[in-house]
Structures are given as structure tokens and as C-alpha cells.
Short mmCIF file of C-alpha atoms in Angstrom, two decimals:
data_model
loop_
_atom_site.label_atom_id
_atom_site.label_comp_id
_atom_site.label_asym_id
_atom_site.label_seq_id
_atom_site.Cartn_x
_atom_site.Cartn_y
_atom_site.Cartn_z
CA ILE A 1 12.74 43.98 170.95
CA TRP A 2 14.64 45.87 173.93
CA TRP A 3 15.27 43.87 176.62
CA LEU A 4 15.71 46.66 180.24
CA ASP A 5 17.56 45.07 183.33
CA PRO A 6 15.92 46.65 186.47
CA GLU A 7 18.79 49.18 187.04
CA LEU A 8 17.70 50.65 183.96
CA THR A 9 14.14 51.65 184.84
CA TYR A 10 13.31 54.30 187.47
CA GLY A 11 11.95 52.07 189.77
CA ASN A 12 14.86 49.62 189.40
CA ALA A 13 12.33 47.12 190.58
CA LYS A 14 11.49 45.00 187.77
CA PRO A 15 12.96 43.68 184.15
CA PHE A 16 10.99 46.16 181.24
CA VAL A 17 10.39 45.02 177.94
CA PHE A 18 8.99 46.90 174.78
CA THR A 19 9.42 46.95 171.18
CA GLN A 20 9.53 49.41 168.64
CA GLY A 21 8.39 48.61 164.81
CA HIS A 22 9.50 51.91 162.90
CA SER A 23 10.39 52.11 160.58
CA VAL A 24 11.24 48.20 159.75
CA CYS A 25 12.16 47.02 162.92
CA ASN A 26 9.65 44.21 163.47
CA ARG A 27 10.32 42.20 161.39
CA SER A 28 12.48 41.04 164.14
CA PHE A 29 9.52 40.71 166.56
CA PHE A 30 7.25 38.33 164.17
CA PRO A 31 6.99 37.52 160.84
CA CYS A 32 5.33 40.09 158.63
CA PHE A 33 5.43 42.09 155.23
CA ASP A 34 7.48 44.72 156.76
CA THR A 35 6.30 47.84 154.61
CA PRO A 36 3.43 50.29 155.41
CA ALA A 37 2.09 49.49 152.43
CA VAL A 38 0.85 46.06 153.86
CA LYS A 39 -2.02 46.63 156.06
CA CYS A 40 -3.99 43.61 158.71
CA THR A 41 -5.67 42.86 161.45
CA TYR A 42 -3.88 41.06 164.39
CA SER A 43 -4.19 38.91 167.53
CA ALA A 44 -1.95 38.02 169.90
CA THR A 45 -1.21 36.13 172.90
CA VAL A 46 1.37 36.95 175.80
CA LYS A 47 2.51 35.17 178.70
CA ALA A 48 4.03 36.70 181.59
CA PRO A 49 5.05 36.33 184.85
CA ALA A 50 2.93 37.96 188.30
CA GLY A 51 3.58 41.53 188.81
CA ILE A 52 4.49 42.47 185.14
CA GLN A 53 2.03 44.61 183.02
CA VAL A 54 2.00 43.56 179.42
CA LEU A 55 0.22 46.49 177.09
CA MET A 56 -0.09 46.16 173.56
CA SER A 57 -1.27 48.36 170.58
CA ALA A 58 -5.14 46.91 170.34
CA THR A 59 -7.77 47.97 170.07
CA GLN A 60 -9.03 44.83 172.91
CA SER A 61 -7.59 42.91 176.02
CA THR A 62 -8.35 40.59 178.23
CA TYR A 63 -6.20 38.96 181.25
CA LEU A 64 -6.58 35.50 182.74
CA GLU A 65 -4.88 35.85 186.10
CA GLU A 66 -4.78 32.19 187.29
CA GLU A 67 -2.10 31.38 184.03
CA GLY A 68 -0.46 34.45 183.16
CA VAL A 69 -1.71 34.98 180.18
CA TYR A 70 -2.90 38.55 177.50
CA GLN A 71 -4.86 38.44 174.98
CA PHE A 72 -5.11 40.85 172.46
CA TYR A 73 -6.71 41.98 169.20
CA MET A 74 -6.63 44.59 167.14
CA GLU A 75 -9.48 45.18 165.16
CA TYR A 76 -8.67 48.01 162.47
CA PRO A 77 -5.97 46.94 159.66
CA VAL A 78 -2.49 48.60 160.45
CA PRO A 79 0.69 48.24 159.09
CA ALA A 80 3.36 46.03 160.93
CA TYR A 81 5.49 49.14 161.86
CA LEU A 82 2.31 50.14 164.54
CA VAL A 83 2.04 46.99 166.15
CA ALA A 84 3.77 47.29 169.68
CA LEU A 85 4.46 45.22 173.06
CA VAL A 86 5.40 46.91 176.28
CA ALA A 87 5.67 45.20 180.01
CA GLY A 88 7.02 45.92 183.25
CA ASP A 89 6.23 47.46 186.44
CA LEU A 90 3.31 49.51 185.10
CA ILE A 91 0.38 50.78 186.79
CA HIS A 92 -2.32 52.99 185.08
CA ALA A 93 -4.91 55.99 186.15
CA ASP A 94 -7.61 57.45 184.30
CA ILE A 95 -7.00 60.83 182.81
CA GLY A 96 -10.16 61.17 181.03
CA PRO A 97 -13.53 59.44 179.50
CA ARG A 98 -11.36 57.64 177.13
CA SER A 99 -7.94 57.95 178.15
CA ARG A 100 -5.66 56.62 181.15
CA VAL A 101 -1.87 57.01 181.39
CA TRP A 102 0.63 53.75 182.36
CA ALA A 103 4.08 54.57 184.34
CA GLU A 104 6.52 52.79 186.55
CA PRO A 105 4.94 53.62 190.16
CA CYS A 106 7.06 56.13 191.23
CA LEU A 107 6.21 58.49 188.05
CA LEU A 108 2.82 58.13 187.69
CA PRO A 109 1.41 61.11 189.93
CA THR A 110 3.91 63.65 187.56
CA ALA A 111 2.46 61.69 184.38
CA ILE A 112 -1.52 62.08 185.76
CA SER A 113 -0.14 65.70 187.30
CA LYS A 114 1.13 67.37 183.88
CA LEU A 115 -2.11 65.01 181.71
CA SER A 116 -5.04 64.74 183.38
CA GLY A 117 -8.07 66.26 181.75
CA ILE A 118 -6.25 67.96 179.07
CA VAL A 119 -5.62 64.87 176.14
CA GLU A 120 -9.51 64.79 176.16
CA ARG A 121 -9.18 68.48 174.94
CA TRP A 122 -6.85 67.80 172.40
CA LEU A 123 -8.78 64.63 170.62
CA THR A 124 -11.53 66.89 171.12
CA ALA A 125 -10.21 69.71 169.15
CA ALA A 126 -8.57 66.68 166.27
CA GLU A 127 -12.10 65.61 166.23
CA SER A 128 -13.72 68.96 165.15
CA LEU A 129 -11.37 69.81 162.88
CA TYR A 130 -10.57 65.64 160.90
CA GLY A 131 -13.55 63.86 162.14
CA PRO A 132 -14.10 60.82 164.69
CA TYR A 133 -11.22 59.53 166.45
CA ILE A 134 -11.70 55.75 165.32
CA TRP A 135 -9.20 53.74 166.88
CA GLY A 136 -11.73 53.67 170.60
CA ARG A 137 -9.41 54.54 173.32
CA TYR A 138 -6.11 56.74 173.44
CA ASP A 139 -3.53 55.79 176.21
CA ILE A 140 -0.65 56.52 176.83
CA VAL A 141 2.60 54.51 178.52
CA PHE A 142 5.66 56.19 179.49
CA LEU A 143 8.69 54.03 179.45
CA PRO A 144 12.55 54.45 180.96
CA PRO A 145 14.93 56.62 179.14
CA SER A 146 16.54 53.83 177.06
CA PHE A 147 13.47 54.38 174.99
CA PRO A 148 15.55 55.24 171.78
CA ILE A 149 12.81 58.52 170.56
CA VAL A 150 10.86 60.71 171.90
CA ALA A 151 7.53 59.50 171.01
CA MET A 152 5.74 56.82 168.54
CA GLU A 153 1.92 57.07 167.67
CA ASN A 154 1.35 53.19 168.18
CA PRO A 155 -2.57 53.38 167.65
CA CYS A 156 -4.21 53.10 171.46
CA LEU A 157 -1.61 53.39 173.29
CA THR A 158 1.47 56.33 172.23
CA PHE A 159 4.86 55.08 173.77
CA ILE A 160 6.26 58.42 175.62
CA ILE A 161 9.53 58.77 176.58
CA SER A 162 9.35 59.67 180.32
CA SER A 163 12.55 61.91 180.38
CA ILE A 164 9.83 64.28 178.66
CA LEU A 165 7.56 64.62 181.93
CA GLU A 166 9.78 67.58 182.85
CA SER A 167 9.56 69.96 179.89
CA ASP A 168 6.04 70.67 179.92
CA GLU A 169 5.30 72.69 176.46
CA PHE A 170 7.58 69.48 174.39
CA LEU A 171 5.71 67.34 176.59
CA ILE A 172 2.18 69.34 174.85
CA ILE A 173 3.55 68.49 171.30
CA ASP A 174 5.21 65.76 171.70
CA VAL A 175 1.23 64.34 172.21
CA ILE A 176 -1.01 66.29 170.55
CA HIS A 177 1.69 65.70 167.58
CA GLU A 178 0.73 61.87 168.22
CA VAL A 179 -2.39 62.67 168.66
CA ALA A 180 -2.43 64.00 165.16
CA HIS A 181 -1.21 60.42 163.74
CA SER A 182 -4.06 59.11 164.95
CA TRP A 183 -5.19 60.11 161.44
CA PHE A 184 -2.26 60.76 159.49
CA GLY A 185 0.38 58.15 159.28
CA ASN A 186 -2.10 55.19 161.06
CA ALA A 187 -5.86 55.61 159.45
CA VAL A 188 -3.67 57.07 156.12
CA THR A 189 -0.57 55.41 155.44
CA ASN A 190 2.39 56.24 153.51
CA ALA A 191 2.67 53.18 151.15
CA THR A 192 6.12 53.86 150.47
CA TRP A 193 9.18 55.24 153.44
CA GLU A 194 10.33 57.27 150.10
CA GLU A 195 7.08 59.62 151.02
CA MET A 196 7.36 59.41 154.63
CA TRP A 197 5.96 63.49 154.64
CA LEU A 198 3.12 61.91 153.94
CA SER A 199 3.08 60.98 157.50
CA GLU A 200 5.06 63.63 159.33
CA GLY A 201 3.95 66.55 157.49
CA LEU A 202 0.55 66.44 157.61
CA ALA A 203 1.14 64.80 161.38
CA THR A 204 2.59 68.04 162.05
CA TYR A 205 0.55 70.44 159.87
CA ALA A 206 -2.94 68.55 162.34
CA GLN A 207 -0.36 69.04 164.98
CA ARG A 208 -0.28 72.82 164.46
CA ARG A 209 -4.17 73.15 163.80
CA ILE A 210 -4.96 71.57 167.51
CA THR A 211 -2.54 73.81 168.95
CA THR A 212 -3.67 76.41 167.35
CA GLU A 213 -7.07 75.29 168.30
CA THR A 214 -6.04 74.88 172.16
CA TYR A 215 -3.42 77.24 173.01
CA GLY A 216 -3.68 79.81 169.99
CA ALA A 217 -2.17 81.00 166.99
CA ALA A 218 0.74 82.98 169.27
CA PHE A 219 2.39 80.07 170.84
CA THR A 220 1.50 78.18 167.25
CA CYS A 221 4.33 80.02 165.69
CA LEU A 222 6.38 80.50 168.23
CA GLU A 223 6.74 76.66 168.45
CA THR A 224 7.10 76.64 164.54
CA ALA A 225 9.76 79.52 164.45
CA PHE A 226 12.01 76.73 166.56
CA ARG A 227 11.56 73.82 164.72
CA LEU A 228 12.33 75.81 161.37
CA ASP A 229 15.67 77.12 162.97
CA ALA A 230 16.41 73.76 163.64
CA LEU A 231 15.61 72.88 159.89
CA HIS A 232 17.89 75.69 158.34
CA ARG A 233 20.39 74.47 161.15
CA GLN A 234 20.38 71.13 159.54
CA MET A 235 20.06 72.91 155.91
CA LYS A 236 23.22 74.24 156.64
CA LEU A 237 25.29 71.04 158.11
CA LEU A 238 23.71 68.75 155.20
CA GLY A 239 24.07 71.10 152.30
CA GLU A 240 21.32 72.54 149.85
CA ASP A 241 21.78 69.71 146.97
CA ASN A 242 21.67 67.35 149.26
CA PRO A 243 19.32 64.63 148.54
CA VAL A 244 18.02 63.64 151.92
CA SER A 245 16.58 66.88 151.47
CA LYS A 246 13.58 65.83 149.17
CA LEU A 247 10.57 64.91 150.17
CA GLN A 248 10.27 62.16 147.93
CA VAL A 249 13.60 60.55 148.55
CA LYS A 250 15.04 57.58 146.64
CA LEU A 251 16.26 54.35 149.29
CA GLU A 252 19.06 52.50 147.62
CA PRO A 253 18.90 49.09 148.42
CA GLY A 254 20.41 48.06 151.36
CA VAL A 255 19.16 51.37 153.41
CA ASN A 256 17.46 51.27 156.58
CA PRO A 257 14.13 54.04 156.14
CA SER A 258 15.12 55.37 159.87
CA ASN A 259 17.90 57.05 158.31
CA LEU A 260 15.59 58.97 155.96
CA MET A 261 13.95 60.35 159.86
CA ASN A 262 14.90 63.90 159.43
CA LEU A 263 13.80 67.51 159.75
CA PHE A 264 12.50 67.78 156.25
CA THR A 265 10.33 64.83 156.35
CA TYR A 266 8.48 67.00 158.99
CA GLU A 267 8.90 70.77 158.63
CA LYS A 268 9.62 71.05 154.50
CA GLY A 269 6.65 68.12 154.44
CA TYR A 270 4.91 70.88 156.76
CA CYS A 271 5.68 73.74 154.94
CA PHE A 272 4.27 72.16 151.46
CA VAL A 273 0.76 70.95 153.37
CA TYR A 274 0.62 74.85 154.98
CA TYR A 275 1.44 76.04 150.80
CA LEU A 276 -1.92 73.59 150.10
CA SER A 277 -3.60 75.26 152.75
CA GLN A 278 -3.10 78.61 151.70
CA LEU A 279 -3.78 77.76 147.71
CA CYS A 280 -7.42 77.28 149.59
CA GLY A 281 -7.61 80.89 151.02
CA ASP A 282 -9.30 79.44 154.45
CA PRO A 283 -7.87 76.58 156.74
CA ARG A 284 -11.08 76.11 157.64
CA HIS A 285 -11.86 74.94 153.62
CA PHE A 286 -8.74 72.50 154.30
CA ASP A 287 -9.84 71.11 156.93
CA SER A 288 -12.89 70.24 155.15
CA PHE A 289 -10.30 68.34 152.35
CA LEU A 290 -8.59 66.56 155.19
CA ARG A 291 -11.81 64.94 156.61
CA ALA A 292 -12.73 63.93 153.16
CA TYR A 293 -9.14 62.21 152.53
CA ILE A 294 -9.35 60.21 155.95
CA GLU A 295 -12.89 59.67 154.66
CA LYS A 296 -11.69 58.00 151.47
CA TYR A 297 -8.77 56.18 152.50
CA LYS A 298 -8.89 55.01 155.66
CA PHE A 299 -6.86 51.99 156.90
CA THR A 300 -5.26 52.28 153.37
CA SER A 301 -1.35 53.57 151.78
CA VAL A 302 -1.56 56.13 149.69
CA VAL A 303 1.35 57.83 147.58
CA ALA A 304 1.94 61.71 146.72
CA GLN A 305 -0.43 61.53 143.78
CA ASP A 306 -2.77 59.92 145.70
CA LEU A 307 -2.95 63.29 148.12
CA LEU A 308 -2.33 65.29 145.31
CA ASP A 309 -5.07 64.24 142.98
CA SER A 310 -7.53 64.31 145.62
CA PHE A 311 -6.77 68.16 146.69
CA LEU A 312 -7.38 69.43 143.15
CA ASN A 313 -10.83 67.26 142.78
CA PHE A 314 -12.31 68.56 145.89
CA PHE A 315 -11.08 72.04 144.47
CA PRO A 316 -12.17 71.87 140.97
CA GLU A 317 -11.27 75.82 140.56
CA LEU A 318 -7.97 75.29 141.82
CA LYS A 319 -7.43 72.69 139.00
CA GLU A 320 -9.30 75.02 136.64
CA GLN A 321 -6.12 77.86 137.90
CA CYS A 322 -3.33 74.78 136.87
CA VAL A 323 -1.80 75.70 140.89
CA GLU A 324 -0.27 72.80 140.37
CA SER A 325 1.87 74.20 137.64
CA LYS A 326 2.52 77.57 139.12
CA ALA A 327 5.23 78.86 138.32
CA GLY A 328 8.60 77.96 141.03
CA LEU A 329 6.44 76.49 143.15
CA GLU A 330 5.05 73.19 141.56
CA PHE A 331 3.81 70.37 143.14
CA GLU A 332 6.06 67.97 141.46
CA ARG A 333 9.51 70.37 142.36
CA TRP A 334 8.16 70.67 145.94
CA LEU A 335 8.49 67.02 145.94
CA ASN A 336 11.60 66.05 144.01
CA ALA A 337 13.55 69.51 144.50
CA THR A 338 16.32 69.79 147.11
CA GLY A 339 17.07 72.38 149.44
CA PRO A 340 14.77 74.09 151.75
CA PRO A 341 10.75 74.57 151.37
CA LEU A 342 9.60 76.88 148.40
CA ALA A 343 7.81 79.14 150.69
CA GLU A 344 7.22 79.10 154.42
CA PRO A 345 4.15 79.85 156.71
CA ASP A 346 3.53 83.71 157.58
CA LEU A 347 4.85 83.57 161.29
CA SER A 348 3.94 87.16 162.51
CA GLN A 349 1.30 85.94 164.46
CA GLY A 350 3.48 85.08 167.11
CA SER A 351 5.73 88.04 167.13
CA SER A 352 4.52 89.41 170.72
CA LEU A 353 6.48 85.76 171.66
CA THR A 354 9.43 85.77 169.29
CA ARG A 355 10.49 89.43 168.92
CA PRO A 356 11.35 89.48 172.13
CA VAL A 357 13.92 86.65 172.09
CA GLU A 358 15.50 88.45 168.87
CA MET A 359 15.92 91.73 170.74
CA LEU A 360 17.62 89.29 173.18
CA PHE A 361 20.16 87.91 170.49
CA LYS A 362 21.09 90.48 168.92
CA LEU A 363 21.78 92.80 172.31
CA TRP A 364 24.12 90.21 173.59
CA THR A 365 25.91 89.83 169.88
CA THR A 366 25.67 93.62 169.25
CA GLU A 367 29.36 94.68 169.54
CA PRO A 368 30.61 96.50 171.69
CA LEU A 369 28.77 94.55 174.68
CA ASP A 370 26.88 96.23 176.79
CA SER A 371 25.64 93.60 179.38
CA ALA A 372 24.20 95.92 181.65
CA ALA A 373 21.46 96.47 179.88
CA ALA A 374 21.51 92.76 178.52
CA ALA A 375 20.92 91.27 181.63
CA SER A 376 17.95 94.09 182.67
CA SER A 377 16.67 93.75 179.64
CA VAL A 378 14.82 90.72 180.14
CA ASP A 379 13.76 87.97 182.94
CA LEU A 380 14.25 84.65 181.52
CA THR A 381 12.40 83.41 183.93
CA LYS A 382 8.91 84.88 182.84
CA TRP A 383 9.38 83.26 179.72
CA ARG A 384 7.57 80.27 178.00
CA THR A 385 10.18 77.68 177.02
CA PHE A 386 10.31 77.39 173.44
CA GLN A 387 11.11 81.45 173.93
CA THR A 388 14.43 80.61 176.01
CA VAL A 389 15.33 77.46 173.59
CA LEU A 390 14.93 79.31 170.74
CA PHE A 391 17.07 82.03 172.28
CA LEU A 392 19.44 79.35 173.34
CA ASP A 393 19.91 77.53 169.92
CA ARG A 394 20.92 80.93 168.22
CA LEU A 395 24.23 81.21 171.09
CA LEU A 396 24.65 77.91 169.99
CA ASP A 397 24.33 78.61 166.28
CA GLY A 398 26.61 81.81 167.66
CA SER A 399 29.71 79.76 169.25
CA PRO A 400 32.16 80.15 170.27
CA LEU A 401 31.34 83.35 171.70
CA PRO A 402 33.65 85.95 172.71
CA HIS A 403 34.84 85.10 176.16
CA GLU A 404 33.45 88.12 177.81
CA VAL A 405 30.36 87.40 176.59
CA ILE A 406 29.58 83.97 177.61
CA LYS A 407 31.58 85.35 181.27
CA LYS A 408 28.38 87.87 181.48
CA LEU A 409 25.89 85.00 179.90
CA SER A 410 27.10 82.94 182.78
CA GLU A 411 26.84 85.49 185.49
CA CYS A 412 23.73 86.56 184.24
CA TYR A 413 21.46 83.38 183.69
CA SER A 414 23.35 79.73 184.97
CA SER A 415 21.70 80.08 188.01
CA GLN A 416 18.35 80.55 186.55
CA LEU A 417 18.99 78.32 183.96
CA ASP A 418 19.89 75.27 186.29
CA SER A 419 16.57 75.49 187.60
CA MET A 420 14.69 74.76 184.80
CA ASN A 421 13.51 71.84 182.17
CA ALA A 422 16.30 69.70 180.61
CA GLU A 423 15.71 70.90 177.00
CA ILE A 424 16.52 74.57 178.10
CA ARG A 425 19.72 72.49 180.17
CA ILE A 426 20.91 70.77 177.93
CA ARG A 427 21.01 73.64 175.58
CA TRP A 428 23.02 75.90 177.90
CA LEU A 429 25.14 73.14 178.89
CA GLN A 430 26.42 73.06 175.05
CA ILE A 431 26.84 76.55 175.22
CA ILE A 432 29.23 76.47 177.76
CA VAL A 433 30.90 72.98 176.65
CA ARG A 434 31.39 74.61 172.41
CA ASN A 435 32.75 77.91 174.61
CA ASP A 436 35.04 75.64 176.62
CA TYR A 437 34.20 77.64 179.55
CA TYR A 438 35.90 75.64 182.17
CA PRO A 439 34.46 77.63 185.35
CA ASP A 440 30.45 75.96 184.54
CA LEU A 441 32.26 72.77 183.26
CA TYR A 442 31.12 70.69 186.77
CA LYS A 443 27.40 71.15 185.75
CA VAL A 444 28.36 69.35 182.41
CA ARG A 445 29.24 66.53 184.07
CA ARG A 446 26.49 66.51 187.17
CA PHE A 447 23.72 66.43 184.43
CA LEU A 448 25.86 63.25 182.23
CA GLU A 449 26.09 61.99 185.70
CA ASN A 450 22.16 61.95 185.91
CA GLN A 451 20.67 61.32 182.29
CA MET A 452 20.53 57.54 180.55
CA SER A 453 18.48 59.02 177.69
CA ARG A 454 20.57 59.34 174.27
CA MET A 455 18.22 62.67 173.22
CA TYR A 456 20.11 64.19 176.83
CA THR A 457 23.36 62.42 176.01
CA ILE A 458 24.51 62.04 172.91
CA PRO A 459 24.12 65.95 172.03
CA LEU A 460 26.79 67.11 174.38
CA TYR A 461 28.78 63.89 173.90
CA GLU A 462 29.28 65.20 170.27
CA ASP A 463 29.97 69.07 171.58
CA LEU A 464 32.68 67.60 174.41
CA CYS A 465 34.36 65.34 172.09
CA THR A 466 34.78 68.00 168.89
CA GLY A 467 36.52 70.24 171.19
CA THR A 468 39.31 70.14 173.16
CA LEU A 469 37.20 68.18 176.32
CA LYS A 470 37.58 64.44 175.26
CA SER A 471 39.20 63.30 178.36
CA PHE A 472 36.85 65.04 180.28
CA ALA A 473 34.28 63.35 178.02
CA LEU A 474 36.14 59.88 178.96
CA GLU A 475 36.40 60.20 182.38
CA ILE A 476 32.16 61.18 182.99
CA PHE A 477 31.45 57.82 180.46
CA TYR A 478 34.28 55.37 182.46
CA GLN A 479 32.17 56.46 185.84
CA THR A 480 28.34 56.19 184.29
CA GLN A 481 28.47 53.59 181.60
CA ASN A 482 27.21 50.86 183.63
CA GLN A 483 23.79 53.09 184.05
CA LEU A 484 23.27 53.60 179.95
CA HIS A 485 21.53 50.82 178.10
CA PRO A 486 24.22 48.90 175.89
CA ASN A 487 23.16 50.62 172.87
CA LEU A 488 23.90 53.70 174.13
CA ARG A 489 26.62 52.95 175.36
CA LYS A 490 27.97 51.67 171.95
CA THR A 491 26.75 54.86 170.02
CA ILE A 492 29.13 57.30 172.76
CA GLN A 493 31.52 54.91 172.37
CA GLN A 494 31.64 55.34 168.67
CA ILE A 495 31.88 58.87 169.20
CA LEU A 496 34.66 58.75 171.39
CA SER A 497 36.40 56.52 169.28
CA GLN A 498 36.67 59.49 166.53
CA GLY A 499 39.65 60.81 166.15
CA LEU A 500 41.81 57.47 167.63
CA ASN A 501 43.61 55.95 164.89
CA PRO A 502 44.31 53.76 165.25
CA LEU A 503 42.37 52.24 168.70
CA PRO A 504 44.81 51.74 171.17
CA ALA A 505 43.11 50.24 174.93
CA ILE A 506 42.17 52.83 177.35
CA ASP A 507 44.08 52.99 180.19
CA THR A 508 42.22 52.75 183.12
CA THR A 509 44.89 53.15 185.64
CA ALA A 510 44.77 56.82 184.78
CA VAL A 511 40.57 56.58 186.30
CA THR A 512 40.43 54.69 189.23
CA THR A 513 40.87 51.12 190.72
CA ASP A 514 37.31 50.37 190.80
CA THR A 515 35.92 51.88 187.50
CA PRO A 516 35.85 49.00 185.35
CA ALA A 517 37.94 48.78 182.30
CA MET A 518 36.63 49.47 178.95
CA VAL A 519 38.38 49.24 175.96
CA LEU A 520 37.03 51.14 172.80
CA GLU A 521 36.03 48.90 169.66
CA ASP A 522 38.85 48.60 167.35
CA LYS A 523 36.53 49.18 164.32
CA VAL A 524 33.47 51.51 164.48
CA SER A 525 30.50 50.00 161.95
CA GLU A 526 29.43 53.21 161.28
CA ALA A 527 31.12 57.32 161.77
CA THR A 528 28.65 59.40 163.84
CA ASN A 529 28.33 63.11 162.61
CA GLY A 530 29.45 64.92 165.41
CA ALA A 531 27.74 67.82 164.13
CA ILE A 532 24.11 67.08 163.86
CA SER A 533 23.06 66.41 166.70
CA LEU A 534 19.94 64.79 168.27
CA ARG A 535 19.14 68.28 169.64
CA ASP A 536 18.68 69.31 165.48
CA VAL A 537 16.22 66.29 164.99
CA ASN A 538 14.16 65.37 168.20
CA VAL A 539 12.21 63.02 166.52
CA SER A 540 8.91 62.06 167.47
CA ALA A 541 7.91 59.28 165.02
#
């Protein structure tokens, strides 16, 4: 349960509270069987002060104004982690026949302008693929930047971090992913967290089928290429033999399942589901199977064998061909082998969008550098966001770059990138930090002074502390720590404390007299892995 003082909201007017149950946190919210294997209906009575709007992930709600009491009822069985509550200075607007958006008053106009009319389009596309939307309403609430992940698929009421509002393409993908969870994850749920891919892999596949139907194959292939790049980056960091790269991960006693939220769960799971769809020959045949799968198992929890048995029974000709035992692509190997996916999708339909990225990256990284040719070849302001972040991610992977390259990159693109969304800006700032490019370092300070979100602060602090700029990071942290949620403050303190052994008290006289004194913790409970930042994960539960 996250309690926020007014200063941690956008409006700075009223306190705010929200819950985040995934994976096993709702045991601290109410007594429950905190496992996805158990589902039940629920009702709740919530009393709140006047002026505080309360919402829950429920199909029915009433409000008794004279008593200040809200009553909620979820008529369909759900696992404990999908019970969610949010309360604060929230107002709403309808954005479709069965959808409304909730946000703080200062954010509502932006939320309306980004989502009005299109959520119904996504829901209709999903229904055409996977059958009726069973939850009644599909509402969205935008939460303050302290929300610890990007989005959460609470039934009837998707939670999304407000910070993503400025990045249109990421907002589209994140909401569609949560829409897909209405079928895969919420209606049919993985019975154990050791098989989280049954929710995330299927939801990612469904998300991409929906985006293909609504935005075309090229856009879907571009987004997939961006995510698979991130998967291989994570693979390189963790090593191909790391057990967390299995789809069926073994949970040791005492391990929080949320620690297994990684890109293998999403992208390796997606690749397996995509492989199954290719065995059918036509994705529409696989859509038919998934509709039957949802109808058979809705409101229950399943294991991988349920999905695979249903698949083979639905396609008896594939069962006769023993596709589950095809050499090198055995279902068992997909589930239990470490390393990259055994097969990846054909993304050639996205070449019109990915080829320019590859060409520009080659121009900037081929020696000798012809900066004039590179600069004149592409206008980044005409690119899609996913093209720009794919380009910047590849520059990040190649950092540190030769000084001449980073200098010319800054001259060509810095002013353009400054006016783009946060998903683009943070990547450019990470390039600045990883290349120790001091002329643009002031932009890193300016960005961190205005960010309260974990996903836009942690990656930069990790990079600053990995290189030679830790003192610069400390200075910014002193100045901004009071605007950060205590949980985020603690995480950044842990990052800053790496390499300080023993940990001394910080000499605050080097900062300013009005800066609150801060002493880094004497013991760090868990070392932060600086190499694997949220840039590489960007989790939407």
C-alpha cells in the first residue's frame, strides 16, 4: 500500500494512496490466499474523507455521499493480486461507450486528448480476435510518478503511470498490452508464478495481433524489433546459462516472484507463442484456438501443459506430426532451456521502418566518420518514436563512442532530441553520461531535477555511478531527494553507496547550507545491479 503526501502528486493538493498487488504484495493489504492458483469474487466497503475519490478493480460500485462510504463488488472470480484500490484527487471523463479515464485535474485534459475514441477501437479489435470482453467496463486511472511500474492490468480499471502520457507510441503499446491481459492473465491466469510467461507471453502476442489489426504489420514489427533488441541486451548482461532465462523458472523458497519479472517472461514467451502460431500456417487459425482456449479456461488458473495439450487437441493434424518433439524445437526445450528463444519471428514486414535505423547507425559507427553524410541522411523529427529509441539504444550499446562521434552527434541531434518525449530524452542523456560528454551534462541535471519516476531516474543514476560522475550524481540527489518517494530515495541511496566501503557519513558542507543532511545507509540490503536498468526492462505487468 503506497501512501503519498500531497507533494508527491501532480496537483500538490491532496494525499493519494494506491495498492500494487502483483505478485505477492496483497497479503499486506487484506488476509488472502496470495497465489494466482486461487480465485474468488470479492466485495469491499471503503470510507474516505470528502473530496477523495475511491476506485477499485470491481465490476460494480456505489457511493453513499452522506456517509462518505464507497461499496465495491467484483462479480467474477479473480486471483488476489488483481484486487486493487486507488484514492485521491481524481476526476473522470468518458472516452468511449464503456471506458472512462481518471486522473488528477491538471492531467485529465492530456489524458482525454491522447485516448478519446481509440480505446474502444482497441477493445473491438481484441474482441474480433479473442471473443467478448467479459469485464463490463474498461476504465483507466493515471497514477502519480511514484507508481513503481509502467502499468498494471487490474480488471475493469487499468493502472498506468502518468509519466508515460508524453510518449504517445509507448502509451499506445502499454494500454493495448493491458487490454490484452483482459483475456490472457485476468480471465485465464497462470496457476504458478514459475510460469508467468503464460500471462505475459500470451498477452504480448495478443497485443501485437491487436496492433497489427489497428496500426499495421510494419509498426508491430518495429516495436517487436525494439523489444527483441532489449531481450538480447539483457541476455548479454545476464549470460546465456542464467536460469532466469527459462520460461519455467524454479522459484526458490523465500524468493519474491516479482524478481523474475524480466524480458524473458515477455519476449521469450512471446517467441514461443509466435512459434506455435506459425505451426498453424495462418495466424487466424491460431486466433480461433485462443478463443476456444479462453472459453474453456476463463475464470480458472492453468499450467503450461493445459495450454499445450489444448493446442494439440485443437490441431490433431499437428499432433499426428509430433510437432511437440521436432528436433531442436521441442516444447520441453522451449520451456526449460536457458538462453535465447529457439526461434524468432520474421520481422521483414517492418523493414521500411527498421532499415533507415540500421543505415543511420552504420553511418555513425563506420570509420572514418563522415558526419556530414550521417547528419544529412535522416531528419529524426520525421521518425516514429520507436525508430528513434531503437537507434539510440544501439548507440548506447556501442558506448563509449569515439569523442569525435559523440561531439558530432550532439551538434547534429541534441537540440532536436531536447524537444522530444522522455523515452527518447533519457536514452540520449544516458549516451551523454556513458561517454562523459561534459558540454551536455547540464541537461542530465535539468532532467533529474524534474523527474520523480523510477523509470526515468534509476537508469541515469546507475550510469552516473558506474562511471566517473558519482559526485555529480550525489549533488543532484541532495537537491532533489525531498521530491522523491521514500522507496525511490532508498533505491537511489543504494546505488550511490556502491563502492563506498566502509560507508562514511556524507560531508554536507560541500553542498549548500540549506540542503538537508543525508547519510547513506550503513548497510545495503541488496546490491543494485548497475548494468541492468529499467531501460532494459520497462515492465508493464
